[in-house]
Coordinates of C-alpha atoms in Angstrom, one line a residue:
X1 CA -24.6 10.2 34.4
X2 CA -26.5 8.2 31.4
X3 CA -26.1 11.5 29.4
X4 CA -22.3 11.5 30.3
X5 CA -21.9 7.6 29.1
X6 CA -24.5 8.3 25.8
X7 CA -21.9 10.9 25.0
X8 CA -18.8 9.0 25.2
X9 CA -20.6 5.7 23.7
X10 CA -21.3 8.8 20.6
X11 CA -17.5 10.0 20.5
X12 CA -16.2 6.4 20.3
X13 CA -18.5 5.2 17.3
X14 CA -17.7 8.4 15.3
X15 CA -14.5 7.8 15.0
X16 CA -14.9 4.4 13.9
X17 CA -17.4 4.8 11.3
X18 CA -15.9 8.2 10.4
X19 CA -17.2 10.9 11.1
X20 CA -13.3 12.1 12.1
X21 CA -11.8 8.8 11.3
X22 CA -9.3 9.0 8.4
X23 CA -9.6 5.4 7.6
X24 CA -12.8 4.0 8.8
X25 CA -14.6 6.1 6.9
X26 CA -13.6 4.0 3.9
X27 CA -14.3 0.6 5.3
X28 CA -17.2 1.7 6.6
X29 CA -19.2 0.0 3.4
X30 CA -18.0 -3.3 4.7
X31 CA -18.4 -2.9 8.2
X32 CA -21.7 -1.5 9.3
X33 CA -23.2 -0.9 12.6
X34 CA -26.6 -2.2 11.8
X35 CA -28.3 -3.7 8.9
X36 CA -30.0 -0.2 8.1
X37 CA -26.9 1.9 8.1
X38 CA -25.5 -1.2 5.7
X39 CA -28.3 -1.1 2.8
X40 CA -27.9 2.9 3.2
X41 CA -24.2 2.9 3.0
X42 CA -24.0 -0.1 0.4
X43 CA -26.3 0.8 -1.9
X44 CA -24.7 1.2 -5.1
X45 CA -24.5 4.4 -7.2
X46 CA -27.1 5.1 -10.0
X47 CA -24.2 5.5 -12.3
X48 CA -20.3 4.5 -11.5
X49 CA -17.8 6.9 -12.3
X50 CA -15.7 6.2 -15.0
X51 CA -11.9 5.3 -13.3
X52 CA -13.9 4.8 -9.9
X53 CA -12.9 1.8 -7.9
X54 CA -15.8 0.9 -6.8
X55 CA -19.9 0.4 -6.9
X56 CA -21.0 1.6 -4.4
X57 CA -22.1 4.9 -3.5
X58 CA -19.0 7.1 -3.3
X59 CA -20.4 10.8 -1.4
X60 CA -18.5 9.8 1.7
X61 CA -15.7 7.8 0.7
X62 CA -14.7 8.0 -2.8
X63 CA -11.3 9.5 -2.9
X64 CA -10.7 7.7 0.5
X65 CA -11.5 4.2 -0.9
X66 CA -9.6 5.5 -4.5
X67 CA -6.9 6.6 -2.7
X68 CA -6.5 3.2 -0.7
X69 CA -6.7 0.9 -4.0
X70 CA -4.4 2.8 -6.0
X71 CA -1.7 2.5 -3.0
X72 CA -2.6 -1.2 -2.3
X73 CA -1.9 -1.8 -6.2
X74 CA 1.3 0.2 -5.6
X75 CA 2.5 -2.1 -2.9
X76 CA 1.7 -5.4 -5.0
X77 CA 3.9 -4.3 -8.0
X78 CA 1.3 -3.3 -10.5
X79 CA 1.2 -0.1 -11.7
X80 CA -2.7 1.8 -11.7
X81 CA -4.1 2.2 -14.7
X82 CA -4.4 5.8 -16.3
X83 CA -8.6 6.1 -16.1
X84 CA -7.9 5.3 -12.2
X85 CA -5.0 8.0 -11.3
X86 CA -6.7 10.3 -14.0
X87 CA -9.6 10.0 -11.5
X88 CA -7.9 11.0 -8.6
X89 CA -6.3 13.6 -10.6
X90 CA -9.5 15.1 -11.4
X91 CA -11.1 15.4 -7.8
X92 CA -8.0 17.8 -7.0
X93 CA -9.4 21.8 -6.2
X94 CA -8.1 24.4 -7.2
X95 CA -6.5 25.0 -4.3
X96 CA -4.7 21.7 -3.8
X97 CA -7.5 20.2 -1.1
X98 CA -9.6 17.5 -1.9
X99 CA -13.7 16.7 -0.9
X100 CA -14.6 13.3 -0.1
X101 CA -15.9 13.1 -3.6
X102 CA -16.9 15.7 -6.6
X103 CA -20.1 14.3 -8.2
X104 CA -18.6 17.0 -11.3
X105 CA -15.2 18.1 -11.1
X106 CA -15.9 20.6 -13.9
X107 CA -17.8 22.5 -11.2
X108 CA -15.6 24.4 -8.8
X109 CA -15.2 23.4 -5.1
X110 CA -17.3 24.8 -2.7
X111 CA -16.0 27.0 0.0
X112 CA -13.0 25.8 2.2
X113 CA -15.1 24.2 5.2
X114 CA -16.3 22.0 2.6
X115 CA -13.0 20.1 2.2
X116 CA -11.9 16.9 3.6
X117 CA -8.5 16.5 5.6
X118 CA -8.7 13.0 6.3
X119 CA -9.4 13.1 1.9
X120 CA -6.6 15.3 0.7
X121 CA -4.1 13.5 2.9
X122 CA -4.5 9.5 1.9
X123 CA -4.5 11.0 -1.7
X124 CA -1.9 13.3 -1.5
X125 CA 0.3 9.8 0.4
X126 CA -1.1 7.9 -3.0
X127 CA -0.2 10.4 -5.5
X128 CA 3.7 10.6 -3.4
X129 CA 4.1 6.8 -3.7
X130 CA 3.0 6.5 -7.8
X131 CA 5.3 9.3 -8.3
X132 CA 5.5 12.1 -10.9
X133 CA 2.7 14.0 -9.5
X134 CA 4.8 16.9 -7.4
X135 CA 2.5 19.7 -8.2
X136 CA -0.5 18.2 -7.1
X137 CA 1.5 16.6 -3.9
X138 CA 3.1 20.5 -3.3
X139 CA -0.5 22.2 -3.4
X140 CA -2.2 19.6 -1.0
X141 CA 0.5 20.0 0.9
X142 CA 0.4 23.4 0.9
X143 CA -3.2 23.4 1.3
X144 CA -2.9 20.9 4.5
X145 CA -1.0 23.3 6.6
X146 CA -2.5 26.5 5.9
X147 CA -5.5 24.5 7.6
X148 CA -3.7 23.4 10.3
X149 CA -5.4 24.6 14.3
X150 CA -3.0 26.7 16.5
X151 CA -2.7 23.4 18.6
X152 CA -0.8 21.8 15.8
X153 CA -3.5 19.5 14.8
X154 CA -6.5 19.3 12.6
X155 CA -10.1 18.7 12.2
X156 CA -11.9 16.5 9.6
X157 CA -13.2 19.7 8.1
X158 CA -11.6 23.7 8.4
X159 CA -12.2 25.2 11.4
X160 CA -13.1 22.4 14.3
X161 CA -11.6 21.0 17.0
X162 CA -8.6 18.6 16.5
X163 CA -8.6 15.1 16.1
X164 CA -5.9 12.3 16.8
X165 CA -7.5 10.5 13.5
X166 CA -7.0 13.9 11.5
X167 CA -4.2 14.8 12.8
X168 CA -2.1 11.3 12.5
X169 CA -3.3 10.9 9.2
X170 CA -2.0 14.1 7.8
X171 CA 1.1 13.5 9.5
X172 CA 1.4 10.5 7.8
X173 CA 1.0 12.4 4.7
X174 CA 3.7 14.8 5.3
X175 CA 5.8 11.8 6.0
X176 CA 5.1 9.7 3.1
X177 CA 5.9 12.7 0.8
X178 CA 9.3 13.1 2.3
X179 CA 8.4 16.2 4.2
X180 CA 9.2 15.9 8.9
X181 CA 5.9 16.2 10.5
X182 CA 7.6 17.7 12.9
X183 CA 8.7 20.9 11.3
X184 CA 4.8 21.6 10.4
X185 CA 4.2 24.3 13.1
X186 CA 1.4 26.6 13.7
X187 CA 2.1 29.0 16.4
X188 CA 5.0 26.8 17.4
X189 CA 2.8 23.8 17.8
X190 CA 3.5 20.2 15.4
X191 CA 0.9 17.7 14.9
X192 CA 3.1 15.8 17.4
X193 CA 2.4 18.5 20.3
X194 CA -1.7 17.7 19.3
X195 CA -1.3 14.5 19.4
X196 CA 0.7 13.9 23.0
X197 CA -2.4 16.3 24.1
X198 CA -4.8 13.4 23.4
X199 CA -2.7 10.3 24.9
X200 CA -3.6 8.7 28.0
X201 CA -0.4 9.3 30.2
X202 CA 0.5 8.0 34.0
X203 CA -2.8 9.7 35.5
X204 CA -4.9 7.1 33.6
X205 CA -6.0 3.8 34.5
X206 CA -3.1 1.3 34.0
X207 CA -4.7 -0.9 31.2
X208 CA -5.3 2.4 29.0
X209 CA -1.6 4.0 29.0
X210 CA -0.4 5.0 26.2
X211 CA -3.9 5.1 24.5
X212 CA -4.8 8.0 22.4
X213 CA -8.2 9.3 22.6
X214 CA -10.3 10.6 20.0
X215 CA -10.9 14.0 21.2
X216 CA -11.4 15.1 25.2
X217 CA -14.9 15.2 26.1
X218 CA -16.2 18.6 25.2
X219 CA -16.9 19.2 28.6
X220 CA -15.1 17.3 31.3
X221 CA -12.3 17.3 29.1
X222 CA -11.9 13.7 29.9
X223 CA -9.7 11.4 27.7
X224 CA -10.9 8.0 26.7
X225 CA -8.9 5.3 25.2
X226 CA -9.6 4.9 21.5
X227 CA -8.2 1.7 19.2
X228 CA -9.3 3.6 15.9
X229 CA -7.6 7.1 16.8
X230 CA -4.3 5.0 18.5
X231 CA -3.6 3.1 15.6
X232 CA -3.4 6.3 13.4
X233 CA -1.1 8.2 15.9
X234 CA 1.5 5.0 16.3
X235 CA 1.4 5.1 12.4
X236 CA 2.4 8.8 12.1
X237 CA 4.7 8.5 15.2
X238 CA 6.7 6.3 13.5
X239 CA 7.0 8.3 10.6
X240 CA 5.3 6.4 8.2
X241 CA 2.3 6.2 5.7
X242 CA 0.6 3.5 5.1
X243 CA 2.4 2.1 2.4
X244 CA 5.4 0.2 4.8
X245 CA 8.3 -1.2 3.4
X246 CA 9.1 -4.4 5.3
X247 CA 12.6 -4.3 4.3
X248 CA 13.2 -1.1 5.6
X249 CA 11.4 -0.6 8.9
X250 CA 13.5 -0.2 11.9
X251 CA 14.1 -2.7 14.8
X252 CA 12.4 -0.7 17.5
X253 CA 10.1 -3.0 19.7
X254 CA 6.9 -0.9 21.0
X255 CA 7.7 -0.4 25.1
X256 CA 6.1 1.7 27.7
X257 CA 7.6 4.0 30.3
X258 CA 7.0 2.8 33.9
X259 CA 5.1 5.8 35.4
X260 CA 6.0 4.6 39.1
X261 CA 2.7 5.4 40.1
X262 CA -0.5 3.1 41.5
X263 CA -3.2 2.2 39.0
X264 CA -5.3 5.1 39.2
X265 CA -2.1 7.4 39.2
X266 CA -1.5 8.3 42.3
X267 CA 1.6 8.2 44.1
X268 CA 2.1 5.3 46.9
X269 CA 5.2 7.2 48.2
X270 CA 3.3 10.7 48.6
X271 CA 5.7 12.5 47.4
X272 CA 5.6 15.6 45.0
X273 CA 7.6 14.6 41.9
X274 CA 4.4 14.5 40.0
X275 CA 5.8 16.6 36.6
X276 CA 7.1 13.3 35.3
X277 CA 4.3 11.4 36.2
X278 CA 1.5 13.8 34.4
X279 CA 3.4 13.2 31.3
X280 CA 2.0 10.7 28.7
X281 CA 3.4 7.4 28.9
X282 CA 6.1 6.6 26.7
X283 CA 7.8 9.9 26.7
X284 CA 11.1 8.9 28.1
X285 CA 14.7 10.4 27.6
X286 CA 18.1 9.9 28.0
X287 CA 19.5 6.0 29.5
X288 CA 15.8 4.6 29.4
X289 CA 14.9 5.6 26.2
X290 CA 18.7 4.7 24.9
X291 CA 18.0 1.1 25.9
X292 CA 14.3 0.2 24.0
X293 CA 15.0 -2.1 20.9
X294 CA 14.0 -5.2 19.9
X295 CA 15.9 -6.7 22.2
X296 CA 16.4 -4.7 24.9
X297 CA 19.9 -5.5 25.3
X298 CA 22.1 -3.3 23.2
X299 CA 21.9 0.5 23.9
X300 CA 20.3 2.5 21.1
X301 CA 20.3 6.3 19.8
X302 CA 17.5 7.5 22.1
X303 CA 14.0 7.9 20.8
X304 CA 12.4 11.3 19.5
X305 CA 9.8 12.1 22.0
X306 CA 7.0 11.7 19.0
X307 CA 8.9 7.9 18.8
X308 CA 8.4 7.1 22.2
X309 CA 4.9 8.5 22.3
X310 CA 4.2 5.9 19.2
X311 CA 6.1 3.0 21.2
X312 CA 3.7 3.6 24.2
X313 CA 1.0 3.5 22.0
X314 CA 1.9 0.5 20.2
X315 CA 2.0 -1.5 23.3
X316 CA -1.5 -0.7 24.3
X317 CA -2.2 -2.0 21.0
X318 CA -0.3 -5.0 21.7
X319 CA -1.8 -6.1 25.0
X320 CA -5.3 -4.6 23.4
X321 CA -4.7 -7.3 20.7
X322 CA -3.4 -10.3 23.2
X323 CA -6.8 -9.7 25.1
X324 CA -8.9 -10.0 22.5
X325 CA -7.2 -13.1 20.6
X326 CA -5.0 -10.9 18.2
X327 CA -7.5 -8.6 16.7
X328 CA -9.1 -5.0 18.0
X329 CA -12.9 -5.0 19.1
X330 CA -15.3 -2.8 17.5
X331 CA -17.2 -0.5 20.6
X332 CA -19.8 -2.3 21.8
X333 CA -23.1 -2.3 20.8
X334 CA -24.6 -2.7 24.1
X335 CA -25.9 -0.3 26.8
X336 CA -22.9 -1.0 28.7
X337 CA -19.8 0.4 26.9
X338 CA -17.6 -2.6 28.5
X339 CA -20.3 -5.1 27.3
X340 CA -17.4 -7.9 25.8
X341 CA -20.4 -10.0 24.2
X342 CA -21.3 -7.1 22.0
X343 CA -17.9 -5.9 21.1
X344 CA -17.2 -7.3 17.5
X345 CA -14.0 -7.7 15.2
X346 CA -13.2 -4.2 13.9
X347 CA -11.3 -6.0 10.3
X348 CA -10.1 -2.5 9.4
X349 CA -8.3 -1.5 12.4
X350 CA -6.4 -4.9 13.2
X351 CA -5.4 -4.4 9.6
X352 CA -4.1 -1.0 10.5
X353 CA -2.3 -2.3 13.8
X354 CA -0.6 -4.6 11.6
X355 CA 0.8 -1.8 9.5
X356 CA 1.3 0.6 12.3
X357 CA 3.2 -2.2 13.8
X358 CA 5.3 -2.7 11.0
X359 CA 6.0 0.9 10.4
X360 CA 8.0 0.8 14.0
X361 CA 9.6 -2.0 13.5
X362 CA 7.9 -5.2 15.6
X363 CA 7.7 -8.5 13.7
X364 CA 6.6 -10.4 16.9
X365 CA 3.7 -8.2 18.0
X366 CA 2.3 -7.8 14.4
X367 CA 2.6 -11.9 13.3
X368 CA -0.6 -12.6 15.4
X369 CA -3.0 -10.1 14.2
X370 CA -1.5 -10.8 10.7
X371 CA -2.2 -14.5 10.9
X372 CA -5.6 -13.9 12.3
X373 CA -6.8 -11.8 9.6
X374 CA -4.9 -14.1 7.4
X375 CA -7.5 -16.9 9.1
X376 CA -10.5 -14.5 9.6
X377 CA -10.6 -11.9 6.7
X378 CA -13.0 -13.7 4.8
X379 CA -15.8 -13.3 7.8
X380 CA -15.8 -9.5 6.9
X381 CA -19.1 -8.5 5.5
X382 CA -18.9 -7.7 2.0
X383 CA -15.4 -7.2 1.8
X384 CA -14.5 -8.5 -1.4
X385 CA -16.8 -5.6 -3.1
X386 CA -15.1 -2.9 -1.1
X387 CA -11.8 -1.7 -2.3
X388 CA -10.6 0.1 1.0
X389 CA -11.2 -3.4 2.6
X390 CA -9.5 -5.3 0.3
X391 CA -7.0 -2.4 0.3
X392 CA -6.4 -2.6 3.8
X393 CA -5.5 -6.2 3.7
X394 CA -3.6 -6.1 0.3
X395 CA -1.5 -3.3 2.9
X396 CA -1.2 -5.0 5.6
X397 CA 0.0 -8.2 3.8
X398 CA 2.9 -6.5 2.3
X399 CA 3.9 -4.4 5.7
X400 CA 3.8 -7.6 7.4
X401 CA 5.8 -9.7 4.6
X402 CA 3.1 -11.9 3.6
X403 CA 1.5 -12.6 -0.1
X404 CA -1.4 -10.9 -0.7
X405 CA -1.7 -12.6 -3.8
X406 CA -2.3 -15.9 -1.2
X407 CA -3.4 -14.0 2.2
X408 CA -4.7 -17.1 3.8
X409 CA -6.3 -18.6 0.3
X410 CA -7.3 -15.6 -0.7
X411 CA -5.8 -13.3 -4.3
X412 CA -6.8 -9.6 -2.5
X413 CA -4.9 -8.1 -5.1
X414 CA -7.3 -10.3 -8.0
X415 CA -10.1 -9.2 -6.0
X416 CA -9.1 -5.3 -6.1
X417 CA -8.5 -5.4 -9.3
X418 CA -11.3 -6.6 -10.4
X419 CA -13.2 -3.7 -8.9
X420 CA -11.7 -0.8 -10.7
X421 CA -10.0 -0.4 -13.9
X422 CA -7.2 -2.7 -15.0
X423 CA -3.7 -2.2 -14.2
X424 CA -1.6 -0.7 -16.7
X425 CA 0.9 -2.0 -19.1
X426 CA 4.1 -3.0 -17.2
X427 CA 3.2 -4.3 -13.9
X428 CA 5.6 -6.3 -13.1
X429 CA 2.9 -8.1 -9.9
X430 CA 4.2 -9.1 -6.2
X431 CA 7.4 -10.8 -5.9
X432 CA 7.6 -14.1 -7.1
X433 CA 4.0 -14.7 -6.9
X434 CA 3.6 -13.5 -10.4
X435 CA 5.0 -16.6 -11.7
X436 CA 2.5 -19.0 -10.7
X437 CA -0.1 -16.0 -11.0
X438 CA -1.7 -15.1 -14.5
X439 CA -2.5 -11.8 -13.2
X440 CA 1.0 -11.1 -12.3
X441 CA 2.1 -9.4 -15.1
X442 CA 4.8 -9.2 -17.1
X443 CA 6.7 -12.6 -15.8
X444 CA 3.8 -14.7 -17.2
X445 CA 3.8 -13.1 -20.4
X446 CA 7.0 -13.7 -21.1
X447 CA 6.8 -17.4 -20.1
X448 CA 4.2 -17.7 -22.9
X449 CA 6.8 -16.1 -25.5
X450 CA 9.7 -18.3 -24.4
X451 CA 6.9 -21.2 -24.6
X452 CA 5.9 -19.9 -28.1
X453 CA 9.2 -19.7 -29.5
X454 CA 10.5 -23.0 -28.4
X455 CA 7.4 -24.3 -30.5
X456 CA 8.2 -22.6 -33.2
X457 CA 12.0 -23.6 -33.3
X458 CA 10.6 -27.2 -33.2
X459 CA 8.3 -26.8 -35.9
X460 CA 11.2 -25.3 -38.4
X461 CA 13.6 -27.9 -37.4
X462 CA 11.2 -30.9 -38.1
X463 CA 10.6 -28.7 -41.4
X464 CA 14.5 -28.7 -42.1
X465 CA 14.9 -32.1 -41.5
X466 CA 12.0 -33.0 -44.2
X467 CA 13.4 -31.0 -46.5
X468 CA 16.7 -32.5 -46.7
X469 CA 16.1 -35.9 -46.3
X470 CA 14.0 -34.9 -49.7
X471 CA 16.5 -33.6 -51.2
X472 CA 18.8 -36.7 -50.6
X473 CA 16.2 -38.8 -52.1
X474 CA 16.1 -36.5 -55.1
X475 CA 20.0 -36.2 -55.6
X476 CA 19.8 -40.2 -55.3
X477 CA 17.7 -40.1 -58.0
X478 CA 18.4 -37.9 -60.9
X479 CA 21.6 -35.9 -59.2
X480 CA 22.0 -32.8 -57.5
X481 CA 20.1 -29.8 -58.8
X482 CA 22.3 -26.7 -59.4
X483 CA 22.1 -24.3 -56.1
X484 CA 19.9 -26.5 -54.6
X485 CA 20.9 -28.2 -51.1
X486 CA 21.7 -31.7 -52.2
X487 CA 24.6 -30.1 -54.1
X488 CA 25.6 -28.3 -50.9
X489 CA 25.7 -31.6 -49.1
X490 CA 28.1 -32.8 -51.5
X491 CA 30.3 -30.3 -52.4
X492 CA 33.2 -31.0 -50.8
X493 CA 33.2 -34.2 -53.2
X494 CA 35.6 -34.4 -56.1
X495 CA 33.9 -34.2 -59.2
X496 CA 34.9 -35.1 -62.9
X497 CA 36.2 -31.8 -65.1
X498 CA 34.2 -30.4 -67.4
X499 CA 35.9 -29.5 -71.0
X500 CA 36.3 -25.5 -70.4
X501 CA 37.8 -26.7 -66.9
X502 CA 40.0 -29.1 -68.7
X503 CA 40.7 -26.3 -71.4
X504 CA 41.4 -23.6 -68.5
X505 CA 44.0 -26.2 -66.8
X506 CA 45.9 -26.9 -70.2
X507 CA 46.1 -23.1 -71.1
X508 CA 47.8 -22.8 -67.4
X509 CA 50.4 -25.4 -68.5
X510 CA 51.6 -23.8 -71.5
X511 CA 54.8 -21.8 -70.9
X512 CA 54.6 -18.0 -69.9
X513 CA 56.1 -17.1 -73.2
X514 CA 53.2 -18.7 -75.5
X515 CA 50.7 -17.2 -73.2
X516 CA 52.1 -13.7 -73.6
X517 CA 52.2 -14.2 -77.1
X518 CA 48.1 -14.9 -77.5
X519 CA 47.9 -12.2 -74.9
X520 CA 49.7 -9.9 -76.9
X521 CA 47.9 -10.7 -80.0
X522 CA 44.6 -10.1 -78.5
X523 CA 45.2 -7.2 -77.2
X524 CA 46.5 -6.0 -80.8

């Protein structure tokens, strides 16, 4: 039995810190187990890459935490600078998959075990969401699903086991570059078939329903609720990446299925209608399905299976997040995997509920873990020198319709920025904030010019005005120069005739006759 519970305690911290967590991997600099793993994972690399966001080591997480930055900048309106994408660029193999970092990408990539999943597929959703990188998005694509397990899922590296954090998190992928998870088959399996495998259905203990569970334990098989690997599969159930678009997110509140079953899912009536009941939560059809929304009171299209599967998930989440005072626990650190003393924030995984929350559609389950890490954020370690942290949040912000240029006092996109290289010419900054924000962008810049100009325009007008009221005092004084602009001022006065004026006037009151006669003369 302490073998057993040692094991589990083992699954559930490697997902969080990564070891098949797409995400946590990345934050994993700013949210360490123990002060040991912290000055091992922190330490900062003998020699930064150039274009790398970034000091710190990067072997585990560089194209994770590269990929994160450049979509967080994305999603605030600037637009990455060149040495930063170029970077990206450059950790590409040749065959479309990507490592979690390539100390020299002039050397090729090793073999295909080597590659990352969890890598290729947050940079593959970055590269999508910059745009005009196709051939690089087609051949990680490509690349993703000739990799993919006969279950439909996949593994952090070729050839293991699946994973609901691998396998949401290349969904996700798929999704964000316009391609349906769904139609991503192997053997007639989609990721969506792996991940309803892993989700805690009407046989599990009522508080964990609609949980998804890292991987079953490799040898009871048994499923155990995981926040890390649910937050990733609500994300790719709804269809999303994790760049969200609050304004166009649909108004589907996360519900779950009634099993009609007793806690520990068994039937009070005795009877044998059980094939429902072994069904993961969440998996409705038909009327009950047609009536979730937002409201619950105007019929809806009914939900895609992998839809409902994310709703079910979502409110786990929710009532996850109400029981801990709107943010997810880390796993304990304690003997006792329930220890609640021991169980800390886990900053990079409310952050992802938030987005995963937004992706499906619910404002009112994602404002309190918003304005808790809006409160809170600044209690995680370290965060401001890692850019998936600050990523996260910057995310998370915009999902949830908030500034991350002011996320509860704080600039995250400043912060980011200031950790990589600078963003490129045009960046136009988040929303109005730019305005107030001298790191917004363009809108500043322009204020200075109008501000610059309407100088100027003062300083010539003042100049003008000198000038003429000279030129007044010298016409006053010895008459109005010839061309200059005292005789401009006057020259709608009548002035005395000269004598060729006077001569010109009398020749024109001579008759015609006279004045042919000189005419003709001359011209003899």
């Amino acid at each position: 039995m302490i073998d057993h519970h040692a094991r589990r305690r083992t699954l559930r911290r490697a997902a969080l810190a990564g070891g098949a967590a797409a995400l946590t991997a990345a934050v994993a600099l700013a949210q360490p187990a123990t002060a040991a793993a912290a000055a091992v994972s922190a330490a900062p690399a003998a020699e930064t890459p150039i274009g790398l966001f970034g000091r710190s080591d990067p072997t585990y997480d560089g194209v994770l935490r590269q990929s994160i930055a450049l979509l967080a900048q994305d999603a605030a309106g600037f637009e990455p600078g060149t040495p930063a994408v170029d970077w990206l660029l450059g950790q590409q193999c040749a065959d479309g998959s990507f490592l979690s970092f390539r100390a020299d990408p002039q050397e090729p990539c090793p073999d295909v075990t080597a590659a990352d999943s969890n890598a290729t597929a947050l940079a593959t959703q970055a590269l999508a969401a910059l745009g005009g990188h196709e051939e690089q998005v087609s051949a990680a694509l490509d690349w993703l699903a000739g990799v993919q397990n006969a279950d439909g899922g996949w593994s952090f590296n070729p050839g293991g086991p699946s994973d609901a954090n691998s396998t949401a998190v290349v969904a996700s992928a798929f999704s964000a570059a316009g391609q349906d998870p769904a139609e991503v088959r192997r053997e007639g399996n989609s990721p969506f078939d792996a991940l309803s495998a892993l989700q805690l259905g009407c046989d599990a203990p009522e508080g964990e329903r609609g949980a998804f569970a890292w991987q079953p334990d490799p040898e009871s098989g048994e499923l155990s609720a995981n926040d890390a690997a649910t937050v990733d599969a609500v994300l790719a159930s709804a269809g999303s990446g994790l760049l969200v678009d609050p304004d166009a997110t649909p108004a589907v509140a996360p519900t779950a299925e009634p099993c009609g079953v007793g806690d520990e899912g068994e039937d009070p009536e005795g009877t044998e209608e059980t094939e429902q009941e072994e069904e993961p939560a969440g998996q409705e059809t038909g009327e009950a399905a047609a009536t979730d929304g937002a409201s619950g009171e105007e019929p809806q299209a009914p939900q895609t299976p992998q839809l409902a599967s994310g709703a079910a998930g979502a409110a786990r989440l929710t009532a996850a997040l109400d029981d801990n005072g709107q943010y997810l626990a880390a796993p304990a650190t304690g003997t006792d995997p329930g220890e609640g003393e021991d169980r800390l924030p886990d900053f990079g995984n409310t952050a992802k509920a938030v987005i995963a929350l937004a992706a499906l559609g619910d404002d009112a389950a994602l404002a309190g873990p918003l304005g808790w890490l809006s409160e809170h954020h600044t209690e995680w370690p370290d965060h401001t020198q890692s850019p998936a942290a600050l990523g996260l949040l910057v995310l998370a912000a915009h999902a949830g319709g908030a500034s991350p240029t002011d996320f509860g006092g704080s600039n995250l996109v400043d912060a980011l920025n200031a950790l990589g290289p600078a963003p490129g010419d045009g960046s136009a900054g988040d929303g109005d904030d730019s305005a107030d924000d001298d790191s917004g962008g363009g809108l500043g810049a322009v204020l200075w010019v109008i501000a610059l100009g309407l100088l100027a325009g003062i300083g010539i007008g003042v100049l003008l005005s000198v000038r003429r009221a000279r030129a007044r005092e010298t016409d006053a004084a010895f008459g109005p120069a010839e061309g200059g602009e005292g005789g401009k001022a006057e020259e709608t006065e009548e002035k005395p005739a000269s004598a060729t004026e006077r001569k010109a006037e009398d020749d024109d009151a001579k008759p015609a006759d006279e004045k042919d006669g000189k005419d003709g003369n001359d011209t003899a």
